[in-house]
Amino acid sequence: KAHRLSANEWNTMREHPTDGAALIATMTPLRELVSAVKHHHENWDGTGYPDGLAGELIPLGARIIRFADTIDAMTTVRPYRPSMTSAEVRAEIVRCRGSQFDPGLVDRLLSSAAWRSMFGPETEGPRYGQLGIVVEQKRRSMVT
């Protein structure tokens, strides 16, 4: 959607973690992930949803999924904004360290080989092979 969500749309969107957890609870091989899926929008400072969990009360799997979901959202072209560069993604993760994200995981992620393999030098966007080239071209066309 190109514009802000209405209050009803926002409330519906906020149901997806609980709905996703209920869905995978029906799948025996995925049952161990129910809590991680349900809580992947909880914030380290307790301001997230659906249950307002904070800090170490947020399952580790949920804290990890939070990074994957956020990075995916930031590096995907949206109707309301272009994708972000690796420098912009890094800056946003650092800005949200301790509020949205587990500060220890932020430090580990940003200094890891996994981070360096996802992103090239700070001037490049995410590395997704041919798809990355297409996304970057689209991002540049939206900016200009």
GROMACS .gro file of C-alpha atoms in nm, residues 35-139:
model
  105
   35SER     CA    1   0.708  -1.890   2.024
   36ALA     CA    2   0.973  -1.743   1.793
   37VAL     CA    3   0.716  -1.669   1.522
   38LYS     CA    4   0.462  -1.529   1.768
   39HIS     CA    5   0.710  -1.287   1.924
   40HIS     CA    6   0.914  -1.169   1.625
   41HIS     CA    7   0.765  -0.817   1.654
   42GLU     CA    8   0.847  -0.774   2.021
   43ASN     CA    9   1.094  -0.492   2.089
   44TRP     CA   10   1.389  -0.522   2.325
   45ASP     CA   11   1.248  -0.227   2.526
   46GLY     CA   12   0.903  -0.386   2.564
   47THR     CA   13   0.717  -0.163   2.317
   48GLY     CA   14   0.649  -0.435   2.058
   49TYR     CA   15   0.358  -0.671   2.004
   50PRO     CA   16   0.166  -0.896   2.054
   51ASP     CA   17   0.252  -0.932   2.426
   52GLY     CA   18   0.488  -0.641   2.503
   53LEU     CA   19   0.772  -0.875   2.605
   54ALA     CA   20   1.107  -0.711   2.679
   55GLY     CA   21   1.473  -0.809   2.689
   56GLU     CA   22   1.559  -1.169   2.764
   57LEU     CA   23   1.189  -1.258   2.793
   58ILE     CA   24   1.173  -1.240   2.414
   59PRO     CA   25   1.269  -1.585   2.281
   60LEU     CA   26   1.611  -1.585   2.115
   61GLY     CA   27   1.462  -1.723   1.793
   62ALA     CA   28   1.219  -1.430   1.781
   63ARG     CA   29   1.503  -1.181   1.828
   64ILE     CA   30   1.687  -1.342   1.535
   65ILE     CA   31   1.377  -1.351   1.312
   66ARG     CA   32   1.331  -0.980   1.397
   67PHE     CA   33   1.662  -0.903   1.225
   68ALA     CA   34   1.582  -1.111   0.918
   69ASP     CA   35   1.235  -0.956   0.885
   70THR     CA   36   1.364  -0.602   0.936
   71ILE     CA   37   1.656  -0.637   0.696
   72ASP     CA   38   1.427  -0.788   0.436
   73ALA     CA   39   1.182  -0.499   0.477
   74MET     CA   40   1.456  -0.236   0.454
   75THR     CA   41   1.622  -0.388   0.146
   76THR     CA   42   1.298  -0.441  -0.046
   77VAL     CA   43   1.151  -0.172  -0.269
   78ARG     CA   44   0.819  -0.059  -0.121
   79PRO     CA   45   0.545   0.148  -0.285
   80TYR     CA   46   0.624   0.430  -0.041
   81ARG     CA   47   1.008   0.418  -0.055
   82PRO     CA   48   1.307   0.270  -0.238
   83SER     CA   49   1.519  -0.004  -0.084
   84MET     CA   50   1.790   0.106   0.156
   85THR     CA   51   2.166   0.071   0.103
   86SER     CA   52   2.380  -0.135   0.337
   87ALA     CA   53   2.501   0.185   0.506
   88GLU     CA   54   2.141   0.295   0.565
   89VAL     CA   55   2.045  -0.050   0.697
   90ARG     CA   56   2.347  -0.052   0.931
   91ALA     CA   57   2.267   0.298   1.057
   92GLU     CA   58   1.904   0.201   1.128
   93ILE     CA   59   2.008  -0.115   1.313
   94VAL     CA   60   2.257   0.084   1.522
   95ARG     CA   61   1.993   0.354   1.588
   96CYS     CA   62   1.749   0.088   1.714
   97ARG     CA   63   2.008  -0.100   1.922
   98GLY     CA   64   1.863  -0.141   2.271
   99SER     CA   65   1.514  -0.023   2.176
  100GLN     CA   66   1.396  -0.249   1.894
  101PHE     CA   67   1.691  -0.490   1.887
  102ASP     CA   68   1.887  -0.692   2.142
  103PRO     CA   69   2.209  -0.488   2.179
  104GLY     CA   70   2.427  -0.799   2.213
  105LEU     CA   71   2.286  -0.946   1.894
  106VAL     CA   72   2.334  -0.614   1.712
  107ASP     CA   73   2.701  -0.615   1.804
  108ARG     CA   74   2.744  -0.977   1.700
  109LEU     CA   75   2.555  -0.935   1.371
  110LEU     CA   76   2.732  -0.620   1.255
  111SER     CA   77   3.077  -0.766   1.325
  112SER     CA   78   3.000  -1.106   1.173
  113ALA     CA   79   3.104  -1.273   0.851
  114ALA     CA   80   2.730  -1.320   0.782
  115TRP     CA   81   2.684  -0.941   0.768
  116ARG     CA   82   2.983  -0.904   0.536
  117SER     CA   83   2.849  -1.181   0.311
  118MET     CA   84   2.503  -1.017   0.285
  119PHE     CA   85   2.639  -0.674   0.200
  120GLY     CA   86   2.934  -0.556  -0.004
  121PRO     CA   87   3.127  -0.238   0.066
  122GLU     CA   88   2.919   0.034   0.232
  123THR     CA   89   2.847   0.195  -0.107
  124GLU     CA   90   2.676  -0.119  -0.239
  125GLY     CA   91   2.327  -0.246  -0.174
  126PRO     CA   92   2.251  -0.600  -0.065
  127ARG     CA   93   2.405  -0.887  -0.258
  128TYR     CA   94   2.130  -1.094  -0.411
  129GLY     CA   95   2.289  -1.185  -0.744
  130GLN     CA   96   2.086  -1.084  -1.048
  131LEU     CA   97   1.789  -0.995  -0.829
  132GLY     CA   98   2.009  -0.749  -0.639
  133ILE     CA   99   2.102  -0.576  -0.963
  134VAL     CA  100   1.735  -0.541  -1.059
  135VAL     CA  101   1.640  -0.415  -0.712
  136GLU     CA  102   1.928  -0.167  -0.708
  137GLN     CA  103   1.834  -0.036  -1.055
  138LYS     CA  104   1.474   0.006  -0.936
  139ARG     CA  105   1.592   0.181  -0.618
   0.00000   0.00000   0.00000
